[in-house]
XYZ file of C-alpha atoms in Angstrom:
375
model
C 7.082 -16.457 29.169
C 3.549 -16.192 29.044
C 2.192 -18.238 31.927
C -0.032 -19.406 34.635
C 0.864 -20.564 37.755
C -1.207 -22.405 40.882
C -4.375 -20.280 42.265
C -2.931 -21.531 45.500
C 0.864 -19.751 45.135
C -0.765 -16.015 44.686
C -4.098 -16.258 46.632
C -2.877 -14.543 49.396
C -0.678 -11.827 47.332
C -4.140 -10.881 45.342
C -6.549 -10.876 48.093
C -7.558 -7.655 49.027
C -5.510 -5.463 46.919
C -7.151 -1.990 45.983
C -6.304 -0.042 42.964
C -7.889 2.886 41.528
C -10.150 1.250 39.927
C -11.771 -0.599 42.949
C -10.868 -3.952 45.225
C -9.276 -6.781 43.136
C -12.037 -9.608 42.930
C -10.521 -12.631 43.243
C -11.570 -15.631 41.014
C -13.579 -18.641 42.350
C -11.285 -21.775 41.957
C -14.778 -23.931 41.962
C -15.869 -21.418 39.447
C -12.526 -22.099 37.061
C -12.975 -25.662 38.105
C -16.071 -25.953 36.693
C -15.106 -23.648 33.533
C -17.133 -23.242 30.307
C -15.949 -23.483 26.981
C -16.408 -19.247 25.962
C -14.802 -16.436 24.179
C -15.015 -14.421 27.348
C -14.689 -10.307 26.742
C -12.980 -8.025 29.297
C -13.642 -4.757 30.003
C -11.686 -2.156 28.186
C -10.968 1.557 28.155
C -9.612 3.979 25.442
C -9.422 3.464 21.869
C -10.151 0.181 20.471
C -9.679 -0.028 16.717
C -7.934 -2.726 14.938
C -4.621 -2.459 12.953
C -2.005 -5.571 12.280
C 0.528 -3.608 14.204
C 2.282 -5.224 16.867
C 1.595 -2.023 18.891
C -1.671 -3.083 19.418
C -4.566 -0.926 20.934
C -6.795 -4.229 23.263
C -4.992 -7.219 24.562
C -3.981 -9.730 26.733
C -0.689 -10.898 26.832
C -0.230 -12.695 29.801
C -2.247 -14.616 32.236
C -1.617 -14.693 35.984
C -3.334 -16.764 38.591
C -6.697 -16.108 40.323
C -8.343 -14.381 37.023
C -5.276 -11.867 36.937
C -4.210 -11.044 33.411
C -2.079 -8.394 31.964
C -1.403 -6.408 28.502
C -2.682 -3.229 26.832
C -6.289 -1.365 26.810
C -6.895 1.749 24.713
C -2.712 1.806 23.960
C -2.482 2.012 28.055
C -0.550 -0.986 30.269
C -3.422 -2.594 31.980
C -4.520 -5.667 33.858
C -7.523 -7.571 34.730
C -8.928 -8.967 37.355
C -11.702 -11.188 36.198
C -13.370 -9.413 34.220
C -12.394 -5.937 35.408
C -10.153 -3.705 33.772
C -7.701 -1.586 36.144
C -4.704 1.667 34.727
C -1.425 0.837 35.275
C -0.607 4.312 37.144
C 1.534 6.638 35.346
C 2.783 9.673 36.124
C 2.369 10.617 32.323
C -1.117 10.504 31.371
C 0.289 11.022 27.693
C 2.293 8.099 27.280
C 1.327 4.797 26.090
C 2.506 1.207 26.561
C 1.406 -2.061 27.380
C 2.041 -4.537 30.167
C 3.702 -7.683 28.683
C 4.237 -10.416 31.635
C 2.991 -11.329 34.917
C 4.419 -13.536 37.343
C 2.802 -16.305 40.087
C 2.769 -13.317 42.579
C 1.146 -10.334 40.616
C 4.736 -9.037 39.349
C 4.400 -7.529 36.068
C 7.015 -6.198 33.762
C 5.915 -3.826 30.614
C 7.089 -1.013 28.506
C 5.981 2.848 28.175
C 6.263 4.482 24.972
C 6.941 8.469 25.131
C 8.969 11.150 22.840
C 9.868 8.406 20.881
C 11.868 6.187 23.360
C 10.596 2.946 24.768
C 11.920 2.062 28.415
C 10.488 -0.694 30.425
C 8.991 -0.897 33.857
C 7.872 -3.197 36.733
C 4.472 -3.005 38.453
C 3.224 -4.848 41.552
C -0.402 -5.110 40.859
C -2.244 -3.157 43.095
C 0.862 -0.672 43.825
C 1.041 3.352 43.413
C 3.305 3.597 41.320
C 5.706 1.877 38.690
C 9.621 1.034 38.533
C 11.757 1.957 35.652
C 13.995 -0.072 34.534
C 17.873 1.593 34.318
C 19.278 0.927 30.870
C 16.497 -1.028 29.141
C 14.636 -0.949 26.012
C 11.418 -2.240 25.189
C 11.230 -0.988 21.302
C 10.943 -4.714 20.496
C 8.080 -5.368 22.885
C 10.191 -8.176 24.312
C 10.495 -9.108 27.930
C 9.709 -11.514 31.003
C 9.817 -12.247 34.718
C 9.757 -15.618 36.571
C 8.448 -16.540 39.603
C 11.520 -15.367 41.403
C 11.175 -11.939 39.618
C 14.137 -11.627 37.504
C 13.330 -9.652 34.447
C 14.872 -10.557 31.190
C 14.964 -8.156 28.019
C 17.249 -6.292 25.953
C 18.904 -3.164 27.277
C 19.860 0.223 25.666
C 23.306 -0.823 24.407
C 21.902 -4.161 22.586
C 22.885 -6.388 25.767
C 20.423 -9.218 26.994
C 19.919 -7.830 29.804
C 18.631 -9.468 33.554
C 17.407 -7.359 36.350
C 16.155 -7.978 39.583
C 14.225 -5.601 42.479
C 14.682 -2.767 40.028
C 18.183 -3.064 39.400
C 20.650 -4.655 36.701
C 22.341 -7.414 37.843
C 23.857 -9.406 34.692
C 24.131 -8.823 31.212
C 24.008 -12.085 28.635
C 27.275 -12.960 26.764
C 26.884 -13.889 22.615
C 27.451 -17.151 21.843
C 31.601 -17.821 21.289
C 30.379 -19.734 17.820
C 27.527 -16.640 16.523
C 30.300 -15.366 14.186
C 31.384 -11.750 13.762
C 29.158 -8.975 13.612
C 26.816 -11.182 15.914
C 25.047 -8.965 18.649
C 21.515 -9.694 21.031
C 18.149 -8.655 19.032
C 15.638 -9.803 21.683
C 15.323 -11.566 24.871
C 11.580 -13.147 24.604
C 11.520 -15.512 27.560
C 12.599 -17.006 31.001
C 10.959 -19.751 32.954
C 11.450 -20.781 36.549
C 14.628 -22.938 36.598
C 16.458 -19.880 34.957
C 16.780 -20.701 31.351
C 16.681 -17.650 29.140
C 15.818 -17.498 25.666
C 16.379 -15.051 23.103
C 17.578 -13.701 19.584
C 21.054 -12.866 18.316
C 21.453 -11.441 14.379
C 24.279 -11.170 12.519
C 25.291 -8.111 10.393
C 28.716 -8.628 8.957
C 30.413 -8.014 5.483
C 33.799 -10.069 4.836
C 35.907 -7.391 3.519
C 37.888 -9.211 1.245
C 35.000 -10.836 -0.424
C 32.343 -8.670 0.027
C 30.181 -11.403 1.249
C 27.357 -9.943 3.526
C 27.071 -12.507 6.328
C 23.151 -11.850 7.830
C 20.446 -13.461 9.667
C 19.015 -14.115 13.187
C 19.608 -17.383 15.237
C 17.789 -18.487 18.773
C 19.862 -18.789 21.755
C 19.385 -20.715 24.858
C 21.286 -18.896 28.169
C 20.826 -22.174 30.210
C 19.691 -21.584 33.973
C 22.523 -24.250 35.290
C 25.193 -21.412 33.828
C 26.775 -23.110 31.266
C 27.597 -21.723 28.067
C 24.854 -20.204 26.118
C 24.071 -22.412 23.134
C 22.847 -21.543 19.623
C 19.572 -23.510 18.421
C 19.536 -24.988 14.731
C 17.482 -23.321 12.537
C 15.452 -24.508 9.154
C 15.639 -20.883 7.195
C 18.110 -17.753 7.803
C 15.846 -16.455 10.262
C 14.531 -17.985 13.101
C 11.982 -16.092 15.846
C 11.750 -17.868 19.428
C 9.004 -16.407 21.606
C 8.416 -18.430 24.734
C 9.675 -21.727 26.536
C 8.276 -23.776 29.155
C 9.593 -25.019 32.143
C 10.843 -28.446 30.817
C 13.338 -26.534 28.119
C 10.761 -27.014 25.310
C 10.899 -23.784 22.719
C 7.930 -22.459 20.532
C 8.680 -19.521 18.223
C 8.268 -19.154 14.026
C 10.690 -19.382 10.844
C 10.310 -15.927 9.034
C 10.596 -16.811 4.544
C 9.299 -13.240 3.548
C 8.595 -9.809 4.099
C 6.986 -9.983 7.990
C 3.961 -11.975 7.196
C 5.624 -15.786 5.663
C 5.931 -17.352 9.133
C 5.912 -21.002 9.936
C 4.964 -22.943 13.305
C 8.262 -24.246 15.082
C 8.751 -26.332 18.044
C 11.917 -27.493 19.641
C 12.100 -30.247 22.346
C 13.472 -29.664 25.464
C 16.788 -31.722 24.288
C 17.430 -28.583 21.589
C 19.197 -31.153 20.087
C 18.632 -30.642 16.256
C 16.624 -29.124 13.943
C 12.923 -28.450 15.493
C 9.816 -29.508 13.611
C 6.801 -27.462 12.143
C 3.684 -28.431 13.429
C 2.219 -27.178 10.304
C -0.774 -24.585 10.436
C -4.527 -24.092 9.798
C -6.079 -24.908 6.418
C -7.515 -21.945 5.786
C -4.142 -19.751 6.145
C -1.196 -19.928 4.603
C 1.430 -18.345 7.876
C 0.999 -19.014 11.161
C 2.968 -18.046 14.068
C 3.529 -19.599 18.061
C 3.717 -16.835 20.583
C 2.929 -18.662 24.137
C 3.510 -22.473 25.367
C 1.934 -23.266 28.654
C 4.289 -24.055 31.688
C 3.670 -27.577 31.874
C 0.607 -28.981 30.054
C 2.409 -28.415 25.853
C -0.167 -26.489 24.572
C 0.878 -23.754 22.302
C -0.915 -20.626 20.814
C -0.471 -17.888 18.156
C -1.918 -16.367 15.109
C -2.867 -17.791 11.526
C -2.085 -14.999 9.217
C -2.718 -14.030 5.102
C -0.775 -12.302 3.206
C -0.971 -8.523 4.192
C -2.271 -7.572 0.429
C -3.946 -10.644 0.412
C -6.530 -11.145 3.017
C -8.456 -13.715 2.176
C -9.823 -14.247 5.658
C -8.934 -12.507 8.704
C -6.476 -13.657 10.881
C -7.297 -15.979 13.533
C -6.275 -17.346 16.832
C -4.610 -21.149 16.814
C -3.825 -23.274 19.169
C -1.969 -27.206 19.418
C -2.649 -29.076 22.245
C 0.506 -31.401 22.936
C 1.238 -33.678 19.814
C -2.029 -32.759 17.733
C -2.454 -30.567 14.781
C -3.236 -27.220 15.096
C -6.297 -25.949 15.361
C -8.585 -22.888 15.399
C -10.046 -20.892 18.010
C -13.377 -19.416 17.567
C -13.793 -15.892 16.623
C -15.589 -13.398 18.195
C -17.669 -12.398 15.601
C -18.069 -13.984 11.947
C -15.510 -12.350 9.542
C -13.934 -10.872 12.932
C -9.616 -11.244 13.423
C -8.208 -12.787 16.483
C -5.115 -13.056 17.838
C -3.839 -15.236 21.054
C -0.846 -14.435 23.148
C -0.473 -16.068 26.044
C -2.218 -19.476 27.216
C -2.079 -21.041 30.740
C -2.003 -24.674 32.845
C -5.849 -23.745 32.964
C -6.437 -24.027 29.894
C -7.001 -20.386 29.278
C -6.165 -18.508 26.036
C -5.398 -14.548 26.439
C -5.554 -12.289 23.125
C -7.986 -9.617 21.262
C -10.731 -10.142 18.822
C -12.568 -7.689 16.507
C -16.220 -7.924 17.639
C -19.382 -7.578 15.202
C -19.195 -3.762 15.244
C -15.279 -3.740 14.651
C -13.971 -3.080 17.516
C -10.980 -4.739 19.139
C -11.887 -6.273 22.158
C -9.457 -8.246 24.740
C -10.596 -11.836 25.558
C -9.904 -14.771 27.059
C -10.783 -18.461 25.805
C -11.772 -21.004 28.404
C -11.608 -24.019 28.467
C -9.918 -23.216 24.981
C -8.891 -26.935 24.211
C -12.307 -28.025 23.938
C -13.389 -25.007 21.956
C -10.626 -25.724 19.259
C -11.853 -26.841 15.926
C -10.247 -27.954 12.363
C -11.900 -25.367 10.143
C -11.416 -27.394 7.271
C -14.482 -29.930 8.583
């Protein structure tokens, strides 16, 4: 889940921690109070050229409290404080990752890439050192942590997996009614009353037919125990990223090869087909990657065609019941992308600046810096 929690629950966590790169500089909450609509860059390190890959080489994927956010700079895991970039430490200088969720008390969870295995890790900002994760996989660049630190993601052996202080401590059953050949894709999100969200796809061929029984479904583990629940779905494959704390689901409807996505939103009842919030004028796919906690406001990435970019993609956001609207870019004729979006109103993603380079940036004030580019 990407989130934001109170300045007030982490202040004393953040204060004073030193990493490498220096003392973490905790935000002014009269500052953020008084916040100005801006497409504010952060520092960055390493390589910063832009591709369409998921593996992505700037960004911010999360957003913590007191200026803390977290993702990926030059293909490293990295966070911010303010403005300031700070290394995840690793023991491999080599290997490459990304940091994909913080916490309300500076708990991240990420994945390192290395020899061609991807195994995820925790990561108290400001700490020595990092904490695998036994039997995980982050190939998918899926996971989260709540506010009482249990990480959620899939493990090794396709199980949705939760873990807590470094160790496994419960593995997610497939819905009774997924149907043969059903196993756990991704687990994308948990918020703080428990409820886990995820992905199950089917792969299954009816042998005296021959029908080939396929597609992916989202799945609610609720947080109260009870059976976990399959949502309904409007095409044969349906992509939930991130829920907030009242149960409501954001995610995307997939109708061609990786790039024909469509907005979804289910209510917190899950009861039903969700709706489609539609998408900007100027772009035929859009995606939802992030809802905020508590405040409905919901962020992803209007997208073209991949052999037909008429414009760049951009950075979207929907503010409650609204439309959805655009962010603005960096630079004219520059991409954007947003990831994660807070309570505050922040925005965390990349943009391509005017010399091409991806940069990782944070909106502010972001709901008053939406526009409808068709006016």
């Amino acid at each position: 889940m990407r989130r934001s929690t109170s300045a007030a629950a982490a202040a004393a966590v953040l204060a004073g921690l030193v990493t490498a790169a220096g003392p973490v500089a905790v935000a002014d909450a009269a500052t953020d109070a008084k916040c100005a609509p801006k497409v504010q860059v952060l520092g960055s390190i390493g390589d910063e050229s832009y591709t369409r890959d998921a593996q992505r080489s700037q960004g911010v994927f999360d957003l913590g409290p007191d200026g803390l956010a977290v993702g990926v700079s030059g293909y490293k895991p990295a966070y911010w404080t303010g403005t300031t970039v700070h290394q995840v430490p690793l023991t491999d200088p080599n290997q490459r990752g990304q940091v994909l969720a913080v916490n309300a008390h500076g708990l991240m969870v990420g994945v390192l890439r290395s020899s061609g295995t991807a195994s995820l890790f925790t990561y108290q900002a400001g700490a020595p050192a990092i904490t695998l994760l036994p039997d995980s996989d982050g190939s998918d660049l899926e996971a989260d942590v709540n506010d009482a630190g249990y990480v959620v993601s899939r493990s090794g052996s396709w199980a949705g997996t939760v873990w807590k202080d470094g160790r496994k401590v419960r593995e997610l059953p497939v819905p009774a009614d997924a149907g043969p050949g059903t196993r756990i894709s991704m687990v994308t999100g948990v918020n703080n009353r428990g409820d886990i969200l995820g992905v199950v796809t089917q792969d299954h061929e009816i042998p005296e037919t021959g029908e080939h029984l396929e597609g992916s479904y989202p799945v609610l583990w609720p947080g109260d125990g009870t059976a976990p629940r399959l949502l309904e779905r409007s095409t044969n494959d349906s992509y939930v990223q991130d829920l907030d704390e009242s149960g409501r689901v954001v995610g995307y409807d997939w109708a061609g090869p990786w790039h024909e996505y469509q907005t979804w939103v289910w209510e917190p009842s899950l009861a039903g087909l969700g709706t489609s919030p539609g998408r900007l004028s100027t772009h035929p796919y859009a995606t939802f990657e992030a809802i905020s906690p508590t405040t409905n406001v919901s962020v992803g990435t209007a997208k073209h065609h991949p052999e037909q970019l008429t414009l760049p993609d951009q950075a979207l956001l929907r503010a409650g019941s609204g439309p959805v609207k655009a962010l603005p870019r960096l630079a004219a004729g520059g991409a954007s992308m947003a990831d994660a979006v807070s309570d505050g109103d922040r925005v965390g993603g990349a943009a391509v600046d005017a010399k091409g380079r991806l940069k990782p940036v944070i909106w502010t004030c972001a709901t008053k810096q939406a526009y409808n580019p068709g006016s």
